[in-house]
Coordinates of C-alpha atoms in Angstrom, one line a residue:
M1 CA 98.0 72.8 169.3
S2 CA 101.2 72.7 171.3
S3 CA 102.7 74.5 169.5
Y4 CA 101.0 76.4 168.5
W5 CA 101.1 78.0 172.4
T6 CA 104.4 77.0 172.1
L7 CA 103.8 80.2 169.5
L8 CA 102.6 81.8 171.5
K9 CA 104.6 82.2 174.5
T10 CA 107.4 83.8 172.7
P11 CA 108.0 87.7 173.4
G12 CA 105.0 89.8 171.4
V13 CA 103.5 87.8 169.5
A14 CA 100.9 88.0 171.0
R15 CA 100.2 91.2 171.5
L16 CA 101.2 91.8 167.9
I17 CA 98.3 88.7 167.1
A18 CA 96.2 91.5 169.4
A19 CA 96.2 94.7 168.5
Q20 CA 96.6 93.4 164.3
L21 CA 93.3 92.3 164.4
T22 CA 91.5 95.0 166.6
A23 CA 92.7 97.8 164.4
R24 CA 91.7 95.3 161.5
F25 CA 88.6 93.8 163.0
P26 CA 86.2 96.7 161.9
F27 CA 87.2 95.9 157.9
G28 CA 85.2 92.4 159.1
M29 CA 82.1 94.7 160.2
L30 CA 82.2 97.4 157.7
S31 CA 80.7 95.5 154.1
L32 CA 77.9 94.4 155.9
A33 CA 77.3 97.6 158.2
F34 CA 77.5 99.5 154.5
L35 CA 75.9 97.1 152.9
I36 CA 72.6 97.1 154.8
H37 CA 73.1 100.5 155.8
I38 CA 72.8 101.2 152.0
E39 CA 70.3 99.1 151.1
H40 CA 67.6 100.2 154.0
V41 CA 68.3 104.3 152.6
Y42 CA 68.8 103.8 149.2
A43 CA 67.0 100.7 148.9
S44 CA 69.6 99.1 146.1
Y45 CA 71.9 96.5 146.6
G46 CA 73.7 97.3 142.9
S47 CA 74.4 101.3 144.7
A48 CA 75.6 99.1 148.3
G49 CA 78.0 97.1 145.3
L50 CA 79.6 100.8 143.9
V51 CA 80.5 102.3 147.5
L52 CA 82.1 98.7 148.6
G53 CA 83.6 98.6 145.5
A54 CA 85.3 101.8 145.2
M55 CA 86.0 101.6 148.5
S56 CA 88.2 98.4 148.2
I57 CA 89.3 100.1 144.8
G58 CA 90.6 102.9 146.6
Q59 CA 92.8 100.5 148.9
A60 CA 94.0 98.3 145.9
I61 CA 95.5 101.7 144.8
A62 CA 97.1 102.5 148.3
G63 CA 98.8 98.5 149.0
P64 CA 101.9 98.7 147.7
L65 CA 102.1 102.8 147.5
T66 CA 101.1 102.6 151.4
S67 CA 103.4 99.8 152.4
R68 CA 106.6 100.8 150.4
L69 CA 106.6 104.5 152.1
M70 CA 106.8 102.1 155.4
G71 CA 110.5 101.4 154.4
R72 CA 110.9 105.3 153.1
W73 CA 109.4 107.1 156.9
G74 CA 108.9 104.5 158.6
M75 CA 105.0 102.5 160.2
R76 CA 104.7 103.9 163.0
P77 CA 104.0 107.6 160.8
V78 CA 101.9 105.8 158.2
I79 CA 100.2 103.9 160.2
I80 CA 99.0 107.2 162.4
A81 CA 98.3 108.8 159.2
T82 CA 96.2 107.0 156.8
I83 CA 94.8 106.3 160.4
A84 CA 93.0 109.8 161.2
I85 CA 92.1 110.0 157.7
C86 CA 90.4 106.6 156.8
A87 CA 88.8 106.8 160.1
S88 CA 86.9 110.2 159.1
S89 CA 86.3 108.5 156.4
I90 CA 84.7 106.5 157.7
V91 CA 82.3 108.7 159.6
V92 CA 81.5 111.1 157.2
M93 CA 79.6 107.9 155.6
A94 CA 78.1 107.1 157.8
L95 CA 76.6 110.7 159.2
L96 CA 75.6 112.4 155.9
I97 CA 73.6 111.1 153.5
L98 CA 74.6 111.4 149.3
P99 CA 74.1 110.4 146.5
I100 CA 75.7 107.7 146.0
W101 CA 78.3 108.8 143.2
G102 CA 79.3 111.0 146.5
L103 CA 79.7 108.2 148.9
M104 CA 82.2 106.6 146.5
V105 CA 84.2 109.1 146.0
I106 CA 84.5 109.9 150.5
G107 CA 84.7 105.3 150.0
L108 CA 87.5 105.6 148.0
V109 CA 89.8 108.3 149.7
A110 CA 88.4 105.3 152.9
G111 CA 89.4 102.8 150.8
L112 CA 93.1 104.8 149.6
T113 CA 94.0 105.1 153.8
T114 CA 93.6 102.0 155.1
P115 CA 95.9 101.6 157.5
P116 CA 98.0 99.5 156.0
I117 CA 98.2 96.7 159.6
Q118 CA 98.4 93.8 157.5
P119 CA 101.8 94.1 155.7
A120 CA 103.3 95.4 158.2
V121 CA 102.8 92.5 160.5
R122 CA 103.5 90.0 158.6
T123 CA 107.5 91.8 157.6
I124 CA 107.6 91.5 161.9
Y125 CA 106.9 88.7 161.4
P126 CA 110.3 86.6 160.7
K127 CA 111.8 89.4 163.1
I128 CA 110.6 87.6 166.6
V129 CA 109.8 84.1 165.7
N130 CA 113.1 81.9 164.2
S131 CA 112.3 80.7 160.3
R132 CA 111.0 76.9 161.7
Q133 CA 108.4 78.6 163.7
L134 CA 107.0 80.7 160.5
S135 CA 104.8 78.9 158.4
P136 CA 102.6 77.8 161.8
L137 CA 102.8 81.8 163.0
F138 CA 101.0 83.1 159.8
S139 CA 98.9 79.6 159.9
L140 CA 98.3 80.5 163.3
D141 CA 97.6 83.9 162.0
A142 CA 95.6 83.3 158.6
S143 CA 93.1 81.5 161.2
A144 CA 93.4 84.3 164.0
Q145 CA 92.1 86.6 161.7
E146 CA 88.9 84.4 161.2
I147 CA 88.0 86.1 164.0
I148 CA 87.4 89.3 162.4
W149 CA 85.5 87.1 159.6
V150 CA 83.4 85.5 163.0
L151 CA 82.4 88.4 165.5
G152 CA 82.5 90.4 162.8
P153 CA 79.6 90.3 160.7
V154 CA 77.6 89.4 163.7
I155 CA 77.9 92.3 165.7
A156 CA 78.1 94.3 162.8
T157 CA 74.3 92.5 162.1
F158 CA 74.0 92.6 165.6
V159 CA 73.6 96.4 165.6
A160 CA 72.6 97.3 162.0
I161 CA 68.9 95.8 163.5
Q162 CA 69.3 96.6 166.9
V163 CA 70.4 99.5 166.7
S164 CA 70.8 101.4 163.8
S165 CA 73.1 101.1 160.4
V166 CA 74.8 104.4 161.2
A167 CA 75.9 103.2 164.7
G168 CA 77.0 99.6 163.7
I169 CA 79.4 101.9 160.7
L170 CA 80.3 104.0 164.1
L171 CA 81.4 101.5 165.7
A172 CA 83.7 100.4 163.4
A173 CA 85.0 102.9 163.5
V174 CA 85.7 103.4 167.5
F175 CA 87.5 99.9 166.3
L176 CA 89.8 101.3 163.0
V177 CA 91.4 103.9 166.2
G178 CA 91.5 102.2 169.5
G179 CA 93.0 99.2 167.1
G180 CA 95.2 101.5 165.2
I181 CA 96.8 102.8 168.3
W182 CA 97.6 99.7 170.4
F183 CA 99.7 98.9 167.3
V184 CA 101.5 101.3 166.9
V185 CA 102.5 101.7 170.3
L186 CA 103.4 97.9 170.4
P187 CA 108.0 98.3 170.2
E188 CA 108.3 95.4 168.1
V189 CA 106.5 98.5 165.6
G190 CA 109.3 101.1 167.3
R191 CA 112.2 98.0 166.8
V192 CA 111.9 96.8 162.9
R193 CA 112.7 98.8 160.5
I194 CA 112.2 98.1 156.7
P195 CA 115.6 98.4 154.6
R196 CA 114.1 101.2 151.3
S197 CA 114.2 98.5 148.6
R198 CA 117.2 99.5 145.6
R199 CA 113.4 98.4 143.1
K200 CA 111.1 100.2 141.4
L201 CA 107.7 100.2 142.3
G202 CA 106.2 96.7 140.7
A203 CA 109.1 95.3 140.3
V204 CA 108.8 92.5 142.9
L205 CA 105.0 91.2 141.1
K206 CA 108.4 89.7 138.7
R207 CA 108.7 87.5 141.6
P208 CA 106.4 84.3 139.5
P209 CA 105.2 83.5 143.1
V210 CA 104.1 86.9 143.6
L211 CA 102.4 86.9 141.7
L212 CA 100.5 83.5 141.3
S213 CA 99.1 84.9 145.2
T214 CA 97.8 88.2 144.5
V215 CA 95.9 86.5 141.2
V216 CA 94.7 83.1 143.4
G217 CA 94.4 85.7 146.3
F218 CA 91.8 87.9 143.9
M219 CA 89.8 84.5 143.5
L220 CA 89.8 83.9 146.9
V221 CA 89.0 86.7 148.1
A222 CA 86.1 87.8 145.1
A223 CA 84.3 84.4 145.2
C224 CA 84.3 85.7 149.6
S225 CA 82.4 89.7 148.6
A226 CA 79.9 87.9 146.1
V227 CA 78.8 84.6 149.0
E228 CA 78.6 87.5 152.0
A229 CA 76.4 89.9 149.3
G230 CA 74.4 86.7 148.9
V231 CA 73.4 85.5 152.0
V232 CA 72.2 89.7 153.3
A233 CA 70.5 89.7 149.9
A234 CA 69.0 85.6 150.8
F235 CA 67.4 86.5 154.5
G236 CA 66.9 90.5 153.8
H237 CA 68.9 93.6 156.2
G238 CA 65.9 92.7 158.1
S239 CA 67.0 89.4 159.4
S240 CA 70.3 88.6 161.8
D241 CA 70.7 85.2 159.9
S242 CA 73.0 86.4 157.2
G243 CA 75.3 87.9 160.0
W244 CA 75.3 83.9 161.9
V245 CA 75.4 82.5 158.7
L246 CA 78.3 84.1 157.4
G247 CA 80.3 83.5 160.5
I248 CA 79.6 80.3 160.6
F249 CA 81.5 80.4 157.0
A250 CA 83.7 82.1 159.2
I251 CA 84.1 79.4 161.7
G252 CA 84.6 76.9 159.3
S253 CA 87.9 78.7 158.0
L254 CA 89.0 79.2 161.9
V255 CA 88.6 75.4 162.1
G256 CA 90.2 74.4 158.9
G257 CA 93.6 76.9 159.4
L258 CA 93.8 75.1 162.9
A259 CA 93.7 71.7 161.2
L260 CA 95.9 72.1 158.4
G261 CA 98.8 74.5 159.9
H262 CA 101.6 72.0 160.1
A263 CA 100.5 70.8 156.7
Q264 CA 103.5 70.6 154.6
I265 CA 103.6 73.2 151.9
G266 CA 104.2 71.0 148.5
P267 CA 103.1 72.7 144.9
W268 CA 99.9 71.3 145.1
A269 CA 99.1 73.0 148.3
L270 CA 97.3 76.2 146.7
A271 CA 95.6 74.0 144.6
G272 CA 94.2 72.0 147.1
R273 CA 93.2 73.9 149.3
M274 CA 91.3 76.2 146.9
L275 CA 89.5 72.8 146.2
I276 CA 87.7 72.6 149.0
V277 CA 86.7 75.9 149.1
T278 CA 84.3 75.1 145.4
I279 CA 83.1 72.6 146.9
G280 CA 81.8 73.9 149.6
L281 CA 80.5 76.9 146.9
S282 CA 79.5 74.6 144.8
L283 CA 77.2 72.9 146.8
A284 CA 75.6 76.5 147.9
T285 CA 74.1 77.1 145.0
L286 CA 72.0 74.4 145.5
G287 CA 69.7 75.9 148.4
L288 CA 69.2 79.3 150.4
G289 CA 67.8 78.1 153.5
F290 CA 70.3 78.7 156.9
W291 CA 70.8 75.2 157.5
W292 CA 71.8 74.5 154.0
L293 CA 74.0 77.1 153.8
A294 CA 75.1 77.3 157.6
A295 CA 76.4 73.9 156.4
T296 CA 78.2 74.1 152.7
L297 CA 79.5 77.8 153.9
F298 CA 81.5 76.2 157.1
L299 CA 82.7 73.3 154.2
A300 CA 84.3 76.0 151.9
G301 CA 85.6 77.7 155.3
L302 CA 87.5 74.8 155.9
G303 CA 90.2 75.7 153.3
I304 CA 90.2 79.7 153.2
A305 CA 92.5 80.4 156.2
P306 CA 94.5 77.3 155.0
A307 CA 95.2 79.0 151.4
F308 CA 96.1 82.2 153.2
A309 CA 98.6 80.8 155.0
V310 CA 100.6 79.3 151.7
L311 CA 99.8 82.4 149.9
F312 CA 101.5 84.4 152.8
G313 CA 104.4 81.5 153.1
I314 CA 105.4 81.0 149.2
V315 CA 105.8 85.1 149.2
S316 CA 108.1 85.4 152.5
A317 CA 110.1 82.8 150.5
S318 CA 110.4 84.4 147.5
V319 CA 111.2 87.6 148.6
K320 CA 114.1 89.9 149.8
F321 CA 113.4 91.2 153.0
S322 CA 113.6 94.8 151.3
D323 CA 110.9 93.7 149.4
T324 CA 108.4 92.0 151.6
A325 CA 105.9 94.5 152.7
E326 CA 105.5 95.9 149.0
A327 CA 104.8 91.9 148.3
Y328 CA 102.5 91.8 151.0
G329 CA 100.7 94.4 149.9
W330 CA 100.5 93.9 146.1
V331 CA 99.0 90.2 147.7
G332 CA 97.1 92.7 149.6
T333 CA 95.8 94.7 146.4
G334 CA 94.5 91.6 144.5
Q335 CA 92.7 90.7 147.2
L336 CA 90.7 93.7 147.8
M337 CA 90.7 94.6 143.6
G338 CA 88.8 90.7 144.5
A339 CA 86.6 91.8 146.8
A340 CA 85.5 94.9 144.8
L341 CA 84.6 93.2 141.4
G342 CA 83.0 90.5 143.5
S343 CA 80.7 93.0 145.5
A344 CA 79.8 94.9 142.5
T345 CA 78.9 91.4 140.3
A346 CA 77.6 90.0 143.3
G347 CA 74.9 92.7 143.4
F348 CA 73.9 93.5 139.9
M349 CA 73.1 89.8 140.0
I350 CA 70.8 90.2 142.4
D351 CA 69.2 92.8 141.6
H352 CA 68.6 91.2 138.4
N353 CA 68.1 87.3 138.9
G354 CA 68.1 86.9 142.7
A355 CA 70.1 85.9 146.1
G356 CA 71.0 82.7 144.3
A357 CA 73.1 84.4 141.3
A358 CA 75.7 85.8 143.7
I359 CA 76.5 81.7 145.0
L360 CA 76.6 80.6 141.8
V361 CA 79.3 84.1 140.4
A362 CA 80.7 83.1 144.0
A363 CA 82.1 79.5 143.1
G364 CA 83.1 80.7 139.3
F365 CA 85.4 82.5 141.1
A366 CA 86.9 79.8 143.5
A367 CA 86.9 77.8 140.4
L368 CA 89.4 80.1 138.7
G369 CA 91.3 80.1 142.1
T370 CA 91.8 76.5 141.5
L371 CA 93.0 76.1 138.0
I372 CA 95.2 78.9 138.4
P373 CA 97.8 77.3 141.1
A374 CA 96.7 74.3 139.3
L375 CA 98.6 74.8 135.6
G376 CA 100.7 77.5 137.6
R377 CA 102.1 75.4 140.0
R378 CA 105.8 75.3 138.5
W379 CA 105.6 78.7 139.7
H380 CA 105.1 77.1 143.4
P381 CA 107.4 77.1 145.5
D382 CA 107.9 72.9 147.6
L383 CA 108.3 74.1 150.4
R384 CA 108.4 71.0 152.2
G385 CA 111.9 71.0 155.0
R386 CA 112.3 74.8 153.4
D387 CA 113.1 77.9 155.2
A388 CA 109.7 79.7 154.5
G389 CA 111.7 82.9 155.4
P390 CA 112.8 86.4 153.0
I391 CA 115.3 86.1 151.5
P392 CA 118.3 88.3 153.4
D393 CA 119.3 91.4 150.9
T394 CA 122.9 91.3 152.3
A395 CA 124.6 87.9 152.6
P396 CA 128.3 86.8 152.3
I397 CA 130.2 86.2 149.4
Q398 CA 132.8 83.5 149.8
I399 CA 136.8 84.7 148.1
Q400 CA 139.5 82.7 146.3
V401 CA 142.7 82.6 147.9
S402 CA 145.5 81.0 145.2

């Protein structure tokens, strides 16, 4: 733990982590808040899954595009513009009663303008710490972001039940605007300039570690989204138990991230961490009681933050600095497409087969997320004793003098 305190004392690290967590906090609230709100208004988990799926698809499309735009226009202009449009769309979805297709259209707009906070901060990190500190910082960041998933569902559920589902969504919009402003005014955001990439959009996916991270991230987040829908359906939108269970799920991830933060990243690292998630979710399919789900999802959570830390680390070590933001954008796209598919599939299964079917879907996604890196381990960089920093865009050229 002392190394984490040392990291937090590094100038700029603590405030960057705090600001980006605040700006991204709404996305720990919105899925559950919209799920409760739409199910309450339209009496259909399937409809809620469609709206959340549309929002996630918009986020998936935007990921690499807005990340690449930061290299052309700068971080601050892109983040400010996307915050304004995204927050406005969220408010409209909360206040207006529209047909499902209308909510899907606005949700798509909200997704397309999701502020690229995560790619921005992951691009800044290598510039404020040395290469030896980068892997622990990725682990600390992946663990700290679980605060979003610990408090977000609890706050969303509490406000939606005690006040109204509309209030829960509006509170998320307040976090988005306030946290986004805090992030863009930080000096580190102004000092780091992302070089304009000379490669075509999508060329970074030719890097096998980036593609591997994108696909495994897809499976991991699809599993988490299906779990979220299944837990809410298991306890009903009138109970706060779903928020507590999902909070415990995230606490498991926080504990796992801090415990495994210094573990060496070898070729089996990603498959091993995903196996923990798969075992926990498989056990969760055996019962829907509060304490059983809390215990098994805590176990599953132990592998989540460590898996994300590996994803970030192998991407960072495999691309040039000018391509890091786009690479993280594609990884984020994979995760958001997973969220869309996970929510939609779980919603359909809940309507036809009950809450337990959604947990089973989650276990299936996690199992695929374990199998893929196991089969593709030759694409997984071995970072044991290696620098996890990005490849420099320029390097010294050796000249032979005759």
